XYZ file of C-alpha atoms in Angstrom:
548
model
C 23.504 26.889 33.150
C 26.455 29.016 31.589
C 25.235 32.453 30.650
C 28.183 32.881 28.450
C 27.355 29.911 26.746
C 23.748 30.623 26.308
C 24.936 34.206 24.833
C 26.637 32.585 21.935
C 24.331 29.872 21.285
C 21.206 32.145 20.876
C 23.099 35.080 19.964
C 24.334 33.267 16.903
C 21.061 32.029 16.155
C 19.372 35.513 16.468
C 21.874 37.055 13.986
C 21.787 34.128 11.697
C 17.875 34.419 11.387
C 18.027 37.945 11.402
C 20.196 38.247 8.332
C 18.321 35.458 6.645
C 15.295 37.371 7.280
C 16.460 40.380 5.554
C 17.519 38.481 2.538
C 14.199 36.952 2.035
C 12.242 39.802 2.593
C 13.400 41.185 -0.777
C 11.608 38.630 -2.421
C 8.556 38.245 -0.426
C 6.549 40.816 -2.075
C 3.542 39.297 -3.833
C 4.440 35.982 -2.910
C 2.610 34.158 -0.324
C 4.698 30.888 0.659
C 7.963 33.741 0.404
C 5.944 35.720 3.120
C 5.135 32.656 5.245
C 9.030 31.842 5.171
C 9.848 35.391 6.153
C 7.256 35.238 9.226
C 8.885 31.944 10.361
C 12.410 33.432 9.996
C 11.371 36.429 11.964
C 9.554 34.614 14.885
C 12.716 32.320 15.304
C 14.801 35.181 15.745
C 12.027 36.424 18.164
C 12.731 33.290 20.064
C 16.166 33.251 19.907
C 16.156 36.822 21.487
C 13.764 35.580 23.967
C 15.901 32.560 24.819
C 19.053 34.586 25.123
C 17.166 36.894 27.651
C 16.277 33.838 29.809
C 19.882 32.438 29.226
C 21.178 35.842 30.633
C 18.565 36.266 33.593
C 16.766 32.932 34.508
C 13.395 33.764 35.969
C 9.912 33.135 35.481
C 8.748 35.885 33.724
C 11.791 35.454 31.178
C 11.070 31.408 30.870
C 7.473 32.370 30.267
C 8.442 34.863 27.477
C 10.451 32.423 26.028
C 7.993 29.548 26.078
C 5.332 31.781 24.441
C 8.007 32.676 21.709
C 8.686 28.890 21.271
C 4.996 28.275 20.604
C 4.791 31.069 18.128
C 7.786 29.280 16.386
C 6.180 26.170 16.228
C 3.162 27.615 14.692
C 5.034 29.821 12.013
C 6.874 26.763 10.715
C 3.736 24.741 10.793
C 1.975 27.350 8.612
C 5.004 27.609 6.182
C 5.184 23.749 5.783
C 1.039 23.704 5.426
C 1.534 26.539 2.968
C 3.603 23.932 0.792
C 1.020 21.290 1.537
C -2.138 22.943 1.040
C -4.261 21.823 -2.122
C -6.815 24.378 -2.389
C -8.682 22.607 -5.127
C -9.295 19.669 -3.115
C -12.134 19.174 -0.673
C -10.698 16.101 0.594
C -7.570 17.890 1.624
C -9.638 20.630 3.277
C -11.237 18.084 5.491
C -7.980 16.577 6.466
C -6.703 19.675 7.324
C -9.530 20.458 9.623
C -9.067 17.233 11.100
C -5.623 18.107 11.950
C -6.172 21.872 13.090
C -8.215 21.126 15.937
C -5.664 19.182 18.234
C -2.416 21.476 17.026
C -4.276 24.269 18.166
C -5.127 22.603 21.652
C -1.692 21.513 21.909
C -0.361 25.209 21.023
C -2.858 26.489 24.020
C -1.652 23.835 26.094
C 2.134 24.596 25.719
C 1.567 28.077 26.316
C -0.586 27.950 29.512
C 1.024 24.890 31.062
C 4.793 24.954 30.288
C 6.995 25.631 33.042
C 9.954 24.250 31.071
C 12.945 24.979 34.104
C 10.797 24.351 37.287
C 11.283 20.959 38.597
C 7.940 19.088 37.533
C 5.904 18.645 40.647
C 2.293 19.186 39.437
C -0.059 17.518 36.844
C 0.032 20.689 34.761
C 3.697 21.166 34.007
C 3.841 17.275 33.120
C 0.938 17.908 30.353
C 2.845 21.105 29.481
C 5.967 19.097 28.255
C 3.910 16.213 27.012
C 2.155 19.001 24.637
C 5.602 20.149 23.441
C 6.522 16.288 22.917
C 3.419 15.977 20.518
C 4.272 19.024 18.914
C 7.704 17.913 17.901
C 6.196 14.563 16.859
C 3.705 16.507 14.317
C 6.219 18.641 13.316
C 8.281 15.738 12.314
C 5.224 14.103 10.357
C 4.788 17.145 8.553
C 7.957 17.048 7.154
C 7.793 13.255 6.618
C 4.336 13.986 4.756
C 6.009 16.761 2.776
C 8.934 14.740 1.587
C 6.456 12.008 0.251
C 4.127 14.168 -1.569
C 6.673 15.922 -3.584
C 7.162 14.355 -7.293
C 10.420 12.362 -7.536
C 11.895 14.682 -10.073
C 11.345 17.713 -7.643
C 12.437 16.055 -4.378
C 15.704 17.166 -4.709
C 14.682 20.826 -4.400
C 12.967 20.374 -1.052
C 15.204 17.738 0.521
C 17.689 20.615 2.192
C 14.410 22.284 3.605
C 13.277 18.850 5.129
C 16.787 18.186 6.465
C 16.796 21.359 8.156
C 13.317 21.402 9.915
C 13.975 17.926 10.732
C 16.990 18.965 12.581
C 14.947 21.638 14.404
C 12.258 19.281 15.404
C 14.506 16.294 16.430
C 16.639 18.492 18.709
C 13.329 19.433 20.234
C 11.862 15.811 20.327
C 15.311 14.870 22.222
C 14.921 17.755 24.756
C 11.282 17.294 25.710
C 11.449 13.487 25.796
C 14.495 13.801 28.089
C 12.708 16.275 30.457
C 9.452 13.908 30.395
C 11.527 10.801 31.171
C 13.813 12.529 33.922
C 11.089 14.766 35.410
C 13.155 18.112 34.575
C 14.579 19.542 31.598
C 18.491 19.381 30.943
C 19.843 23.017 30.665
C 23.105 21.757 28.255
C 20.305 20.433 26.096
C 18.372 23.887 26.319
C 21.771 25.804 25.336
C 22.424 23.529 22.500
C 18.967 24.231 20.605
C 20.300 27.747 19.782
C 23.518 26.242 17.999
C 21.251 23.693 16.709
C 18.945 26.227 15.145
C 22.140 28.066 13.887
C 23.319 25.183 12.280
C 20.570 24.166 9.878
C 20.341 27.743 8.514
C 22.726 26.831 5.497
C 19.954 24.055 4.384
C 17.072 26.608 4.715
C 19.398 29.047 2.291
C 20.352 25.762 0.148
C 16.631 25.388 -0.311
C 15.504 28.907 -0.881
C 18.049 29.178 -3.689
C 16.609 25.619 -5.263
C 12.994 26.940 -4.884
C 12.658 30.438 -6.161
C 9.325 31.661 -4.760
C 8.735 28.299 -3.414
C 6.373 27.471 -6.292
C 6.534 23.511 -5.955
C 3.887 21.564 -7.708
C 2.523 19.108 -5.094
C -0.507 16.722 -5.097
C -2.026 14.987 -2.327
C -1.210 11.237 -2.509
C -2.943 8.610 -0.363
C -0.007 6.785 0.334
C 1.372 9.819 1.889
C -1.570 10.387 4.219
C -1.197 6.657 5.153
C 2.098 6.750 5.864
C 1.656 10.105 7.882
C -0.983 8.596 9.857
C 1.080 5.563 10.531
C 3.652 7.917 11.857
C 1.446 9.785 14.077
C -0.068 6.448 15.692
C 3.091 5.115 16.194
C 4.517 8.470 17.844
C 1.144 8.586 19.844
C 2.002 5.064 21.095
C 5.456 5.581 21.836
C 4.747 8.531 23.819
C 1.883 6.657 25.848
C 4.453 3.760 26.197
C 6.938 6.217 27.924
C 4.370 7.605 30.100
C 3.543 4.445 31.362
C 7.366 3.391 31.792
C 7.648 6.502 33.894
C 4.978 5.789 36.301
C 6.043 2.028 36.516
C 9.602 3.021 37.030
C 8.143 5.796 39.755
C 5.812 3.787 41.821
C 7.568 0.053 41.204
C 10.131 0.760 43.893
C 12.982 -1.824 43.561
C 11.633 -3.499 40.547
C 10.619 -0.136 38.849
C 13.767 -0.009 36.457
C 13.364 -3.613 35.695
C 9.810 -3.397 34.890
C 10.539 -0.083 32.589
C 12.673 -2.087 30.528
C 10.269 -5.074 30.174
C 7.519 -2.354 28.978
C 10.039 -1.048 26.678
C 10.905 -4.490 25.160
C 7.115 -5.259 24.632
C 6.163 -2.366 23.245
C 9.343 -2.664 20.706
C 7.505 -6.343 19.838
C 4.025 -4.656 19.535
C 5.379 -2.073 17.081
C 7.374 -4.683 15.067
C 4.212 -6.768 14.907
C 1.611 -4.160 14.020
C 4.230 -2.670 11.356
C 4.499 -6.039 9.801
C 0.825 -6.849 9.694
C -1.120 -6.831 6.088
C -4.187 -6.556 8.276
C -3.282 -3.463 10.036
C -2.050 -1.762 6.659
C -5.296 -2.761 5.050
C -7.316 -1.312 7.933
C -5.246 1.894 7.803
C -5.639 2.241 4.255
C -9.620 1.792 4.247
C -9.754 4.245 7.145
C -7.881 6.902 5.320
C -9.998 6.267 2.241
C -13.293 6.884 3.959
C -12.119 9.812 6.020
C -9.933 11.802 4.193
C -10.949 11.468 0.580
C -13.983 11.504 -1.509
C -13.130 8.682 -3.869
C -12.090 5.254 -2.154
C -9.439 5.123 -4.697
C -6.496 6.796 -6.052
C -6.980 5.574 -9.706
C -4.001 6.667 -11.114
C -1.761 4.906 -8.422
C -4.326 1.839 -8.724
C -3.898 1.615 -12.500
C -0.217 1.777 -12.831
C 0.110 -0.728 -10.001
C -2.300 -3.081 -11.641
C -0.536 -2.731 -14.798
C 2.840 -3.296 -13.254
C 1.577 -6.338 -11.590
C -0.121 -7.808 -14.966
C 2.754 -7.179 -17.284
C 5.929 -8.069 -14.872
C 7.141 -11.604 -15.317
C 8.567 -13.077 -12.218
C 10.155 -16.823 -11.920
C 7.392 -18.955 -10.769
C 4.587 -17.157 -11.571
C 2.228 -17.551 -14.660
C -0.024 -15.280 -16.139
C -3.109 -16.396 -14.514
C -1.338 -15.969 -11.285
C -0.352 -12.344 -12.106
C -3.953 -11.469 -13.325
C -5.263 -13.034 -9.861
C -2.878 -10.995 -7.923
C -3.493 -7.842 -9.858
C -7.165 -8.216 -9.115
C -6.885 -8.960 -5.433
C -4.728 -6.055 -4.656
C -7.413 -3.665 -6.036
C -9.752 -4.926 -2.898
C -7.130 -5.994 -0.404
C -8.017 -9.399 -0.929
C -5.304 -12.106 0.188
C -5.461 -14.790 -2.126
C -7.582 -16.082 -5.323
C -7.913 -18.370 -8.135
C -8.613 -18.060 -11.863
C -10.893 -20.471 -13.725
C -9.620 -20.375 -17.565
C -12.100 -21.747 -20.271
C -10.735 -24.722 -22.189
C -13.093 -25.651 -24.948
C -13.013 -29.382 -24.046
C -13.223 -29.377 -20.328
C -14.901 -26.258 -19.550
C -13.530 -23.677 -16.824
C -10.655 -25.362 -14.833
C -8.121 -23.708 -12.078
C -5.509 -22.260 -14.150
C -3.600 -20.306 -11.539
C -3.747 -19.862 -7.690
C -2.414 -17.084 -5.791
C -1.804 -17.812 -2.093
C -4.299 -20.804 -2.069
C -5.179 -24.190 -3.320
C -7.772 -24.620 -5.752
C -8.438 -28.376 -5.766
C -9.498 -30.379 -9.013
C -12.926 -28.913 -9.456
C -13.901 -27.450 -12.614
C -17.005 -25.631 -13.890
C -18.731 -26.864 -17.177
C -19.225 -24.035 -20.101
C -22.899 -24.978 -20.046
C -23.306 -24.956 -16.253
C -26.061 -22.052 -15.370
C -23.688 -19.930 -13.438
C -21.234 -19.864 -15.854
C -24.053 -18.942 -18.695
C -25.195 -16.446 -16.420
C -21.647 -14.880 -16.086
C -21.183 -14.826 -20.022
C -24.548 -13.342 -20.401
C -24.725 -10.473 -18.003
C -20.838 -9.957 -17.168
C -21.919 -9.013 -13.555
C -19.518 -9.028 -10.791
C -20.933 -11.544 -8.186
C -20.724 -10.824 -4.302
C -20.973 -14.279 -2.521
C -22.480 -12.724 0.738
C -25.026 -10.724 -1.595
C -26.096 -13.861 -3.478
C -26.488 -16.076 -0.453
C -29.088 -13.234 0.657
C -30.756 -12.607 -2.786
C -29.967 -15.291 -5.183
C -32.395 -13.982 -7.494
C -30.366 -11.029 -8.092
C -28.244 -13.458 -10.114
C -30.783 -15.310 -11.704
C -30.962 -18.005 -8.946
C -28.009 -19.659 -10.575
C -26.414 -21.851 -8.181
C -22.779 -21.183 -7.103
C -20.784 -24.541 -8.798
C -19.168 -26.796 -6.449
C -15.795 -25.999 -7.259
C -16.221 -22.173 -6.235
C -18.324 -23.110 -3.169
C -15.909 -25.229 -1.823
C -12.934 -22.782 -2.024
C -11.544 -21.267 1.336
C -13.482 -17.918 2.287
C -14.908 -17.121 -1.551
C -15.928 -13.324 -1.696
C -16.092 -11.857 -5.206
C -16.421 -13.694 -8.603
C -15.197 -11.596 -11.211
C -15.598 -12.314 -14.925
C -13.061 -11.594 -17.530
C -14.907 -10.703 -20.899
C -13.387 -10.170 -24.220
C -16.428 -8.667 -26.291
C -19.317 -11.222 -25.586
C -17.080 -14.155 -24.839
C -16.057 -15.257 -21.296
C -12.313 -15.997 -21.360
C -12.427 -16.585 -17.624
C -13.185 -15.708 -14.203
C -11.592 -14.933 -10.844
C -12.467 -15.996 -7.429
C -11.197 -13.470 -4.769
C -11.131 -14.525 -1.090
C -12.652 -12.308 1.624
C -10.417 -9.164 2.239
C -8.043 -8.399 5.028
C -10.229 -5.401 6.048
C -14.157 -5.314 5.940
C -14.852 -3.557 2.356
C -18.479 -2.578 1.246
C -18.714 -3.888 -2.482
C -20.348 -0.296 -3.874
C -20.663 0.840 -7.363
C -17.163 2.340 -6.857
C -15.445 -0.888 -6.259
C -17.687 -2.812 -8.773
C -16.782 -0.206 -11.885
C -13.179 -0.361 -10.823
C -13.103 -4.464 -11.068
C -15.354 -4.456 -14.038
C -13.018 -2.068 -15.711
C -9.859 -3.760 -14.593
C -11.153 -7.200 -15.663
C -11.708 -5.903 -19.092
C -8.018 -4.954 -19.421
C -6.760 -8.106 -17.847
C -8.943 -9.915 -20.318
C -7.713 -8.085 -23.141
C -4.214 -8.749 -22.103
C -4.974 -12.489 -21.504
C -6.379 -12.905 -24.713
C -3.571 -11.315 -26.571
C -1.169 -13.414 -24.750
C -3.272 -16.661 -25.718
C -3.333 -15.352 -29.195
C 0.429 -14.864 -29.177
C 0.931 -18.375 -27.701
C -1.346 -19.927 -30.187
C 0.487 -18.089 -33.131
C 3.741 -19.480 -31.766
C 2.310 -22.990 -31.537
C 1.204 -22.572 -35.147
C 4.642 -21.281 -36.175
C 6.225 -24.161 -34.399
C 4.074 -26.507 -36.333
C 4.589 -25.084 -39.629
C 8.272 -25.364 -39.255
C 7.878 -28.823 -38.168
C 5.865 -29.796 -41.494
C 8.593 -27.942 -43.344
C 11.314 -29.968 -41.842
C 9.101 -32.976 -42.202
C 8.722 -32.521 -45.683
C 12.662 -32.289 -46.390
C 13.262 -35.345 -44.235
C 10.422 -37.155 -45.988
C 12.135 -36.329 -49.195
C 15.710 -37.382 -48.270
C 14.245 -40.899 -46.682
C 12.268 -41.527 -50.083
C 15.238 -40.920 -52.207
C 17.207 -43.342 -49.505
C 14.101 -46.279 -49.920
C 14.448 -46.164 -53.723
C 18.371 -46.555 -53.872
C 17.805 -49.469 -51.321
C 14.939 -50.852 -53.052
C 16.714 -50.764 -56.768
C 19.656 -52.346 -55.213
C 17.720 -55.123 -53.724
C 16.169 -55.755 -57.350
C 19.348 -56.066 -58.926
C 20.918 -58.186 -56.369
C 18.744 -61.277 -57.316
C 20.522 -61.063 -60.949
C 23.974 -60.027 -60.200
C 24.700 -60.804 -56.626
C 27.620 -63.289 -58.057
C 28.803 -60.264 -60.115
C 31.995 -58.529 -58.258
C 31.421 -55.187 -59.723
C 28.009 -55.298 -58.597
C 29.014 -56.160 -54.978
C 31.536 -53.204 -55.299
C 28.854 -50.954 -56.223
C 26.564 -52.219 -53.677
C 29.157 -51.852 -50.686
C 29.266 -48.191 -52.122
C 25.708 -47.680 -52.131
C 25.299 -48.713 -48.677
C 27.966 -46.505 -47.296
C 26.304 -43.528 -49.180
C 23.127 -44.264 -47.735
C 24.692 -44.461 -44.194
C 26.167 -41.185 -44.502
C 22.989 -39.556 -45.556
C 21.247 -41.221 -42.674
C 23.934 -39.903 -40.250
C 23.760 -36.405 -42.113
C 19.795 -36.499 -41.502
C 20.226 -37.274 -37.690
C 22.651 -34.645 -37.382
C 20.234 -32.269 -38.574
C 17.642 -33.339 -36.648
C 19.611 -32.929 -33.561
C 21.073 -29.911 -34.158
C 17.955 -28.099 -35.520
C 19.462 -27.225 -38.877
C 16.971 -27.351 -41.730
C 18.193 -28.120 -45.432
C 16.506 -25.051 -47.039
C 19.017 -22.767 -44.806
C 22.104 -24.218 -46.675
C 20.749 -23.810 -50.175
C 23.258 -23.794 -52.980
C 24.019 -24.386 -56.445
C 24.306 -27.916 -57.753
C 26.060 -29.412 -60.614
C 23.308 -31.839 -62.009
C 25.211 -33.257 -65.118
C 28.045 -34.658 -62.760
C 25.307 -36.116 -60.484
C 23.578 -37.582 -63.636
C 27.035 -38.987 -65.199
C 28.041 -40.753 -61.622
């Protein structure tokens, strides 16, 4: 590689990070995060100096010093990001940190002891060293992704420049080491460009420092962030394994090697797309994270917000019953369900089906099982009922429920002591133990759903009553008008027996019929347009009417 280019590249990075470190050192007293940032800047400057020395005099000793400095640089930036992510009040967060710390320390040791970056890879140790470096870059990108996701939306603007800068540092290294693993030797040009790349991200780090005085960023541990980061780490590990397999296939495949490598990468892309779009995989991952990283199964704030949003958001083609089933099923990763609503004349009938068909079966209001639900308000596990039906009063499951596809839980919707409805949820995508936490969450959610459901039904009944009231008022006016018109026609018929030959009477009869026709047409117009006579009330001269 060109010594001049290396001198400019790493010399620029050295000068930039030293100047920035001096600027941060003035505000680092008494602030743990500022001190952590200062250490990362100083160690990065030391790495730039070591890489500069190797660029000016390539040798094994300078390469080893550069590798050790690079490992320390990774550790310093990891420590700084960890200081932003740390939540000392959360035991679950400490447990997750311990689970991550062991492989990170092992990767750092392997990278220091096994790396031989600028020697043609001929032994297993060097190849394992480069793979360990590659793992470190993937882990660094996962940390940045987790940092961005855990920052509240209103403060994400402050942390975004830091995330972009560190993503650039780890991204150029990912390209550098991935190229070395795939082609069995590292590229000197990419090595030299790392100095320029680290210097270019300094403005982003400076902007982040200005936006975050003291780096006092309020963060919270989010299950979604852990799930997304776990998925990213799993994807990175899978892609690394595919890259290694592709290398061996190409190396030992002879003339078929390149074609087999392409086919392997294509198959891996299909697998990643299939897994990423799989709801079952996401459910398994959520259950795994909840079991191994958190003391409680649910993030109740997120679960309650999602439940309320699903229950109250109206969408075309989705009724309140369907939204109720959807909201309850999402809490336990159930893919489908049906809601049986109490109708006084028929009993409990299927009112809303979500992702399934319920059939025409119904449950009578006096059925022993419905009576048990109304009396106890318990959540019934079908699997537990089959093993120990005496826990549920030996009440048989109605055929309308037993014949459904994979029934799992029956959740009653109680309003006071009245059973408004009950939801039947199907078997979840990932196995879930129906423990006290699941039952308490479903019971509380069903109470809110029942309250909302009862409120909506009462509102609908009130609207229906108001419609009948308006109809009755309209009917009263219509009956009054018809009564007057019938009286006019009856009087005319009675007088026609005596005055049918009277010319004046005939003219008056024609005028009366014309008047009646006009009044009938006006009445029909009111019925079609929905206009009520009371809306057009006005003073009337009764003397003129009497005189006429």
